[in-house]
Amino acid sequence: MRTSRSIWFRDQHPADANKFQPRLGQDPLASVRPRSATVPFVPLSMKRYILTGTPGCGKTSIIRSLEVAGYAVVEEAATDVIALRQAQGIAEPWTHPSFIDDITNLQKLRQIRIADMAGVQFHDRSPVCTYALSVWLGFPISITLADEMERIASAQIYQKQVFFIENLGFCEPSAARKISFEDSLKFEKVHEETYRSFGYECIKVAPLELVARVEKINRHVLATA
């Protein structure tokens, strides 16, 4: 297991989603969700776009800008999992095999919460990113992650066009981002290869000024509305 490469990182109708809510005192990231969950009704006007890319590529700033512009956004799960586990005294949660399932469960929970919201949604990463992360960390693909990959494929949860945010030419470390720029480039490649292997089209968003990157995404969304 390549623990030296330590990094991190809202289908179901709401009426059904309530049964997935954790009980008082239960870890929400470890809540069990049945494989036979009902496939949701998806409004025809709904489109869920994924934003992905290597750590430190500027993805979060783009998501914030899209949110301010009025779009529904779903936060990245992995950074929040790391923050929670570190607050619980686990210094390096990415070294634990349960890390992948924690991310997968939180991603699904957040996707379910706004499952019936019409219009365009932007998701900061997806289970495909979690799959790439599992590969990168040297973990086998868990049953939880495999089931979720099957679910998002069969229910066509996400648009097949993914906004791939290219690196900025550097990668600044943080409490949840402990990766060199050189490794971030390798991880960027793993992400792109993983998305393509699952049949997604990567729409490259070059390292331009923030307003230009947001405008490119907005133009694409409006053109395909």
PDB file of C-alpha atoms in Angstrom:
ATOM      1  CA  MET A   1       0.000   0.000   0.000  1.00  0.00           C
ATOM      2  CA  ARG A   2       1.456   3.346  -1.036  1.00  0.00           C
ATOM      3  CA  THR A   3       0.824   5.278   2.148  1.00  0.00           C
ATOM      4  CA  SER A   4       3.577   7.762   1.282  1.00  0.00           C
ATOM      5  CA  ARG A   5       1.273   9.178  -1.381  1.00  0.00           C
ATOM      6  CA  SER A   6      -1.120  10.446   1.247  1.00  0.00           C
ATOM      7  CA  ILE A   7      -3.894  12.673  -0.054  1.00  0.00           C
ATOM      8  CA  TRP A   8      -7.571  13.110   0.405  1.00  0.00           C
ATOM      9  CA  PHE A   9      -9.704  14.530  -1.318  1.00  0.00           C
ATOM     10  CA  ARG A  10     -26.004  14.589  -2.549  1.00  0.00           C
ATOM     11  CA  ASP A  11     -30.365   7.605  -6.577  1.00  0.00           C
ATOM     12  CA  GLN A  12     -32.967   7.876  -4.499  1.00  0.00           C
ATOM     13  CA  HIS A  13     -36.210   9.818  -4.005  1.00  0.00           C
ATOM     14  CA  PRO A  14     -36.103  11.857  -0.755  1.00  0.00           C
ATOM     15  CA  ALA A  15     -38.996   9.795   0.628  1.00  0.00           C
ATOM     16  CA  ASP A  16     -36.731   6.746   0.365  1.00  0.00           C
ATOM     17  CA  ALA A  17     -33.646   8.635   1.401  1.00  0.00           C
ATOM     18  CA  ASN A  18     -34.977   9.081   4.942  1.00  0.00           C
ATOM     19  CA  LYS A  19     -34.388   5.405   5.686  1.00  0.00           C
ATOM     20  CA  PHE A  20     -30.695   5.982   5.008  1.00  0.00           C
ATOM     21  CA  GLN A  21     -30.376   8.568   7.759  1.00  0.00           C
ATOM     22  CA  PRO A  22     -28.098   7.377  10.585  1.00  0.00           C
ATOM     23  CA  ARG A  23     -29.538   6.726  14.025  1.00  0.00           C
ATOM     24  CA  LEU A  24     -28.575   8.922  16.957  1.00  0.00           C
ATOM     25  CA  GLY A  25     -25.020   8.123  17.931  1.00  0.00           C
ATOM     26  CA  GLN A  26     -24.300   6.207  14.705  1.00  0.00           C
ATOM     27  CA  ASP A  27     -21.386   7.199  12.507  1.00  0.00           C
ATOM     28  CA  PRO A  28     -23.058   8.747   9.414  1.00  0.00           C
ATOM     29  CA  LEU A  29     -20.176   7.629   7.222  1.00  0.00           C
ATOM     30  CA  ALA A  30     -20.667   4.006   8.176  1.00  0.00           C
ATOM     31  CA  SER A  31     -24.432   3.832   7.711  1.00  0.00           C
ATOM     32  CA  VAL A  32     -25.606   0.838   5.681  1.00  0.00           C
ATOM     33  CA  ARG A  33     -27.491   1.401   2.448  1.00  0.00           C
ATOM     34  CA  PRO A  34     -29.214  -1.532   0.713  1.00  0.00           C
ATOM     35  CA  ARG A  35     -28.057  -2.625  -2.719  1.00  0.00           C
ATOM     36  CA  SER A  36     -31.675  -2.975  -3.844  1.00  0.00           C
ATOM     37  CA  ALA A  37     -32.468   0.725  -3.338  1.00  0.00           C
ATOM     38  CA  THR A  38     -35.208   2.034  -5.599  1.00  0.00           C
ATOM     39  CA  VAL A  39     -34.021   3.789  -8.754  1.00  0.00           C
ATOM     40  CA  PRO A  40     -35.217   7.394  -8.412  1.00  0.00           C
ATOM     41  CA  PHE A  41     -37.439   9.434 -10.639  1.00  0.00           C
ATOM     42  CA  VAL A  42     -35.115  11.893 -12.371  1.00  0.00           C
ATOM     43  CA  PRO A  43     -36.623  15.136 -13.703  1.00  0.00           C
ATOM     44  CA  LEU A  44     -35.998  15.525 -17.423  1.00  0.00           C
ATOM     45  CA  SER A  45     -34.391  18.932 -16.863  1.00  0.00           C
ATOM     46  CA  MET A  46     -31.856  17.611 -14.360  1.00  0.00           C
ATOM     47  CA  LYS A  47     -28.196  17.475 -15.270  1.00  0.00           C
ATOM     48  CA  ARG A  48     -25.458  16.523 -12.848  1.00  0.00           C
ATOM     49  CA  TYR A  49     -21.994  17.580 -13.948  1.00  0.00           C
ATOM     50  CA  ILE A  50     -18.797  16.401 -12.286  1.00  0.00           C
ATOM     51  CA  LEU A  51     -15.790  18.630 -11.734  1.00  0.00           C
ATOM     52  CA  THR A  52     -12.593  16.690 -11.218  1.00  0.00           C
ATOM     53  CA  GLY A  53      -8.848  17.117 -11.427  1.00  0.00           C
ATOM     54  CA  THR A  54      -5.666  16.685  -9.484  1.00  0.00           C
ATOM     55  CA  PRO A  55      -5.220  18.159  -5.990  1.00  0.00           C
ATOM     56  CA  GLY A  56      -4.657  21.915  -5.973  1.00  0.00           C
ATOM     57  CA  CYS A  57      -5.970  22.484  -9.509  1.00  0.00           C
ATOM     58  CA  GLY A  58      -8.354  25.293  -8.479  1.00  0.00           C
ATOM     59  CA  LYS A  59     -11.484  23.151  -8.547  1.00  0.00           C
ATOM     60  CA  THR A  60     -12.890  24.467  -5.266  1.00  0.00           C
ATOM     61  CA  SER A  61     -12.657  28.101  -6.413  1.00  0.00           C
ATOM     62  CA  ILE A  62     -14.579  27.184  -9.569  1.00  0.00           C
ATOM     63  CA  ILE A  63     -17.268  25.380  -7.551  1.00  0.00           C
ATOM     64  CA  ARG A  64     -17.642  28.411  -5.283  1.00  0.00           C
ATOM     65  CA  SER A  65     -17.995  30.703  -8.314  1.00  0.00           C
ATOM     66  CA  LEU A  66     -20.639  28.435  -9.854  1.00  0.00           C
ATOM     67  CA  GLU A  67     -22.534  28.418  -6.565  1.00  0.00           C
ATOM     68  CA  VAL A  68     -22.490  32.227  -6.393  1.00  0.00           C
ATOM     69  CA  ALA A  69     -23.765  32.252  -9.990  1.00  0.00           C
ATOM     70  CA  GLY A  70     -26.870  30.388  -8.793  1.00  0.00           C
ATOM     71  CA  TYR A  71     -26.082  26.751  -9.577  1.00  0.00           C
ATOM     72  CA  ALA A  72     -26.679  23.939  -7.101  1.00  0.00           C
ATOM     73  CA  VAL A  73     -23.369  22.460  -5.987  1.00  0.00           C
ATOM     74  CA  VAL A  74     -22.347  19.404  -3.994  1.00  0.00           C
ATOM     75  CA  GLU A  75     -19.255  19.627  -1.823  1.00  0.00           C
ATOM     76  CA  GLU A  76     -16.246  17.359  -2.075  1.00  0.00           C
ATOM     77  CA  ALA A  77     -16.533  14.491   0.401  1.00  0.00           C
ATOM     78  CA  ALA A  78     -12.929  13.455   0.951  1.00  0.00           C
ATOM     79  CA  THR A  79     -11.676  16.692   2.516  1.00  0.00           C
ATOM     80  CA  ASP A  80     -14.590  16.601   4.961  1.00  0.00           C
ATOM     81  CA  VAL A  81     -13.911  12.952   5.807  1.00  0.00           C
ATOM     82  CA  ILE A  82     -10.303  13.832   6.538  1.00  0.00           C
ATOM     83  CA  ALA A  83     -11.286  16.815   8.709  1.00  0.00           C
ATOM     84  CA  LEU A  84     -13.747  14.678  10.688  1.00  0.00           C
ATOM     85  CA  ARG A  85     -11.377  11.777  11.234  1.00  0.00           C
ATOM     86  CA  GLN A  86      -8.505  14.074  12.236  1.00  0.00           C
ATOM     87  CA  ALA A  87     -10.806  15.784  14.742  1.00  0.00           C
ATOM     88  CA  GLN A  88     -11.475  12.281  16.095  1.00  0.00           C
ATOM     89  CA  GLY A  89      -7.750  11.770  16.603  1.00  0.00           C
ATOM     90  CA  ILE A  90      -6.892   9.848  13.420  1.00  0.00           C
ATOM     91  CA  ALA A  91      -3.915  11.756  12.052  1.00  0.00           C
ATOM     92  CA  GLU A  92      -3.723  10.012   8.663  1.00  0.00           C
ATOM     93  CA  PRO A  93      -7.163   8.607   7.801  1.00  0.00           C
ATOM     94  CA  TRP A  94      -6.067   7.876   4.223  1.00  0.00           C
ATOM     95  CA  THR A  95      -3.927   5.006   5.550  1.00  0.00           C
ATOM     96  CA  HIS A  96      -7.047   3.158   6.750  1.00  0.00           C
ATOM     97  CA  PRO A  97      -8.967   0.938   4.268  1.00  0.00           C
ATOM     98  CA  SER A  98     -12.261   2.332   5.646  1.00  0.00           C
ATOM     99  CA  PHE A  99     -11.264   5.736   4.227  1.00  0.00           C
ATOM    100  CA  ILE A 100     -12.537   4.802   0.765  1.00  0.00           C
ATOM    101  CA  ASP A 101     -15.912   3.586   2.055  1.00  0.00           C
ATOM    102  CA  ASP A 102     -16.266   6.696   4.229  1.00  0.00           C
ATOM    103  CA  ILE A 103     -15.872   8.894   1.139  1.00  0.00           C
ATOM    104  CA  THR A 104     -18.175   6.720  -0.965  1.00  0.00           C
ATOM    105  CA  ASN A 105     -20.949   6.781   1.652  1.00  0.00           C
ATOM    106  CA  LEU A 106     -20.753  10.548   2.118  1.00  0.00           C
ATOM    107  CA  GLN A 107     -20.763  11.170  -1.634  1.00  0.00           C
ATOM    108  CA  LYS A 108     -23.879   9.035  -2.012  1.00  0.00           C
ATOM    109  CA  LEU A 109     -25.632  10.668   0.938  1.00  0.00           C
ATOM    110  CA  ARG A 110     -25.017  14.152  -0.465  1.00  0.00           C
ATOM    111  CA  GLN A 111     -26.145  13.173  -3.948  1.00  0.00           C
ATOM    112  CA  ILE A 112     -29.344  11.617  -2.577  1.00  0.00           C
ATOM    113  CA  ARG A 113     -30.209  14.728  -0.581  1.00  0.00           C
ATOM    114  CA  ILE A 114     -30.760  16.808  -3.714  1.00  0.00           C
ATOM    115  CA  ALA A 115     -31.764  13.958  -6.016  1.00  0.00           C
ATOM    116  CA  ASP A 116     -35.095  15.528  -7.010  1.00  0.00           C
ATOM    117  CA  MET A 117     -33.794  19.061  -7.546  1.00  0.00           C
ATOM    118  CA  ALA A 118     -34.381  20.069 -11.169  1.00  0.00           C
ATOM    119  CA  GLY A 119     -31.857  22.066 -13.144  1.00  0.00           C
ATOM    120  CA  VAL A 120     -28.087  21.886 -13.362  1.00  0.00           C
ATOM    121  CA  GLN A 121     -25.993  20.561 -10.496  1.00  0.00           C
ATOM    122  CA  PHE A 122     -22.217  20.619 -10.155  1.00  0.00           C
ATOM    123  CA  HIS A 123     -20.590  17.891  -8.080  1.00  0.00           C
ATOM    124  CA  ASP A 124     -17.131  18.403  -6.650  1.00  0.00           C
ATOM    125  CA  ARG A 125     -15.756  14.940  -7.496  1.00  0.00           C
ATOM    126  CA  SER A 126     -17.688  11.673  -7.756  1.00  0.00           C
ATOM    127  CA  PRO A 127     -17.322   7.962  -6.976  1.00  0.00           C
ATOM    128  CA  VAL A 128     -15.149   7.701 -10.097  1.00  0.00           C
ATOM    129  CA  CYS A 129     -12.648   9.961  -8.335  1.00  0.00           C
ATOM    130  CA  THR A 130     -12.886   7.706  -5.303  1.00  0.00           C
ATOM    131  CA  TYR A 131     -12.145   4.731  -7.540  1.00  0.00           C
ATOM    132  CA  ALA A 132      -9.041   6.511  -8.853  1.00  0.00           C
ATOM    133  CA  LEU A 133      -8.036   7.351  -5.292  1.00  0.00           C
ATOM    134  CA  SER A 134      -8.394   3.735  -4.217  1.00  0.00           C
ATOM    135  CA  VAL A 135      -6.151   2.648  -7.089  1.00  0.00           C
ATOM    136  CA  TRP A 136      -3.610   5.347  -6.257  1.00  0.00           C
ATOM    137  CA  LEU A 137      -3.465   4.385  -2.572  1.00  0.00           C
ATOM    138  CA  GLY A 138      -3.097   0.702  -3.426  1.00  0.00           C
ATOM    139  CA  PHE A 139      -6.381  -0.408  -1.866  1.00  0.00           C
ATOM    140  CA  PRO A 140      -8.513  -3.119  -3.476  1.00  0.00           C
ATOM    141  CA  ILE A 141     -11.866  -1.894  -4.764  1.00  0.00           C
ATOM    142  CA  SER A 142     -14.277  -2.403  -1.876  1.00  0.00           C
ATOM    143  CA  ILE A 143     -17.764  -3.870  -2.193  1.00  0.00           C
ATOM    144  CA  THR A 144     -19.221  -0.517  -1.135  1.00  0.00           C
ATOM    145  CA  LEU A 145     -17.380   1.334  -3.884  1.00  0.00           C
ATOM    146  CA  ALA A 146     -18.094  -1.352  -6.493  1.00  0.00           C
ATOM    147  CA  ASP A 147     -21.813  -1.216  -5.666  1.00  0.00           C
ATOM    148  CA  GLU A 148     -21.825   2.559  -5.946  1.00  0.00           C
ATOM    149  CA  MET A 149     -20.037   2.463  -9.283  1.00  0.00           C
ATOM    150  CA  GLU A 150     -22.699   0.039 -10.505  1.00  0.00           C
ATOM    151  CA  ARG A 151     -25.486   2.266  -9.191  1.00  0.00           C
ATOM    152  CA  ILE A 152     -24.300   5.485 -10.833  1.00  0.00           C
ATOM    153  CA  ALA A 153     -23.814   3.652 -14.121  1.00  0.00           C
ATOM    154  CA  SER A 154     -27.152   1.829 -14.213  1.00  0.00           C
ATOM    155  CA  ALA A 155     -29.147   4.864 -13.033  1.00  0.00           C
ATOM    156  CA  GLN A 156     -27.114   7.261 -15.218  1.00  0.00           C
ATOM    157  CA  ILE A 157     -26.611   9.586 -12.293  1.00  0.00           C
ATOM    158  CA  TYR A 158     -24.011  11.863 -13.870  1.00  0.00           C
ATOM    159  CA  GLN A 159     -23.552  13.470 -17.261  1.00  0.00           C
ATOM    160  CA  LYS A 160     -21.007  11.643 -19.386  1.00  0.00           C
ATOM    161  CA  GLN A 161     -19.189  14.935 -20.045  1.00  0.00           C
ATOM    162  CA  VAL A 162     -16.900  15.656 -17.102  1.00  0.00           C
ATOM    163  CA  PHE A 163     -15.131  18.968 -16.537  1.00  0.00           C
ATOM    164  CA  PHE A 164     -11.491  18.035 -16.051  1.00  0.00           C
ATOM    165  CA  ILE A 165      -9.746  20.948 -14.321  1.00  0.00           C
ATOM    166  CA  GLU A 166      -6.103  20.959 -15.379  1.00  0.00           C
ATOM    167  CA  ASN A 167      -3.263  21.603 -12.948  1.00  0.00           C
ATOM    168  CA  LEU A 168      -2.025  25.141 -12.277  1.00  0.00           C
ATOM    169  CA  GLY A 169       1.653  24.295 -12.545  1.00  0.00           C
ATOM    170  CA  PHE A 170       2.086  23.931  -8.795  1.00  0.00           C
ATOM    171  CA  CYS A 171       0.441  22.241  -5.824  1.00  0.00           C
ATOM    172  CA  GLU A 172       0.420  23.883  -2.401  1.00  0.00           C
ATOM    173  CA  PRO A 173       0.241  21.496   0.572  1.00  0.00           C
ATOM    174  CA  SER A 174      -2.445  21.699   3.261  1.00  0.00           C
ATOM    175  CA  ALA A 175      -3.614  19.642   6.241  1.00  0.00           C
ATOM    176  CA  ALA A 176      -5.580  17.410   3.841  1.00  0.00           C
ATOM    177  CA  ARG A 177      -3.334  17.750   0.799  1.00  0.00           C
ATOM    178  CA  LYS A 178       0.044  16.137   1.336  1.00  0.00           C
ATOM    179  CA  ILE A 179       1.327  15.422  -2.136  1.00  0.00           C
ATOM    180  CA  SER A 180       4.204  16.790  -4.187  1.00  0.00           C
ATOM    181  CA  PHE A 181       3.573  18.551  -7.473  1.00  0.00           C
ATOM    182  CA  GLU A 182       5.331  15.714  -9.296  1.00  0.00           C
ATOM    183  CA  ASP A 183       3.031  13.124  -7.735  1.00  0.00           C
ATOM    184  CA  SER A 184       0.013  15.354  -8.367  1.00  0.00           C
ATOM    185  CA  LEU A 185       0.766  15.138 -12.091  1.00  0.00           C
ATOM    186  CA  LYS A 186       0.861  11.350 -11.891  1.00  0.00           C
ATOM    187  CA  PHE A 187      -2.385  11.353  -9.938  1.00  0.00           C
ATOM    188  CA  GLU A 188      -3.916  13.663 -12.548  1.00  0.00           C
ATOM    189  CA  LYS A 189      -3.150  11.043 -15.172  1.00  0.00           C
ATOM    190  CA  VAL A 190      -4.700   8.271 -13.051  1.00  0.00           C
ATOM    191  CA  HIS A 191      -7.862  10.353 -12.737  1.00  0.00           C
ATOM    192  CA  GLU A 192      -8.142  10.976 -16.472  1.00  0.00           C
ATOM    193  CA  GLU A 193      -7.475   7.340 -17.351  1.00  0.00           C
ATOM    194  CA  THR A 194     -10.049   6.163 -14.802  1.00  0.00           C
ATOM    195  CA  TYR A 195     -12.785   8.457 -16.114  1.00  0.00           C
ATOM    196  CA  ARG A 196     -12.094   7.471 -19.716  1.00  0.00           C
ATOM    197  CA  SER A 197     -12.093   3.772 -18.808  1.00  0.00           C
ATOM    198  CA  PHE A 198     -15.653   4.153 -17.477  1.00  0.00           C
ATOM    199  CA  GLY A 199     -16.826   5.857 -20.660  1.00  0.00           C
ATOM    200  CA  TYR A 200     -16.718   9.500 -19.605  1.00  0.00           C
ATOM    201  CA  GLU A 201     -15.601  12.326 -21.878  1.00  0.00           C
ATOM    202  CA  CYS A 202     -13.120  14.668 -20.227  1.00  0.00           C
ATOM    203  CA  ILE A 203     -13.670  18.302 -21.158  1.00  0.00           C
ATOM    204  CA  LYS A 204     -10.365  19.977 -20.362  1.00  0.00           C
ATOM    205  CA  VAL A 205     -10.459  23.303 -18.511  1.00  0.00           C
ATOM    206  CA  ALA A 206      -7.079  24.952 -18.954  1.00  0.00           C
ATOM    207  CA  PRO A 207      -5.189  26.828 -16.207  1.00  0.00           C
ATOM    208  CA  LEU A 208      -6.572  30.279 -17.047  1.00  0.00           C
ATOM    209  CA  GLU A 209      -7.912  33.063 -14.854  1.00  0.00           C
ATOM    210  CA  LEU A 210     -10.775  31.912 -12.641  1.00  0.00           C
ATOM    211  CA  VAL A 211     -13.396  33.940 -14.514  1.00  0.00           C
ATOM    212  CA  ALA A 212     -12.320  32.393 -17.837  1.00  0.00           C
ATOM    213  CA  ARG A 213     -12.511  28.852 -16.469  1.00  0.00           C
ATOM    214  CA  VAL A 214     -15.974  29.439 -15.033  1.00  0.00           C
ATOM    215  CA  GLU A 215     -17.124  31.018 -18.307  1.00  0.00           C
ATOM    216  CA  LYS A 216     -15.980  27.989 -20.311  1.00  0.00           C
ATOM    217  CA  ILE A 217     -18.000  25.671 -18.093  1.00  0.00           C
ATOM    218  CA  ASN A 218     -21.039  27.961 -18.208  1.00  0.00           C
ATOM    219  CA  ARG A 219     -20.903  28.210 -22.012  1.00  0.00           C
ATOM    220  CA  HIS A 220     -20.826  24.434 -22.355  1.00  0.00           C
ATOM    221  CA  VAL A 221     -23.774  23.974 -19.992  1.00  0.00           C
ATOM    222  CA  LEU A 222     -25.868  26.626 -21.790  1.00  0.00           C
ATOM    223  CA  ALA A 223     -24.999  25.176 -25.198  1.00  0.00           C
ATOM    224  CA  THR A 224     -26.231  21.719 -24.186  1.00  0.00           C
ATOM    225  CA  ALA A 225     -29.333  22.886 -22.287  1.00  0.00           C
TER     226      ALA A 225
END
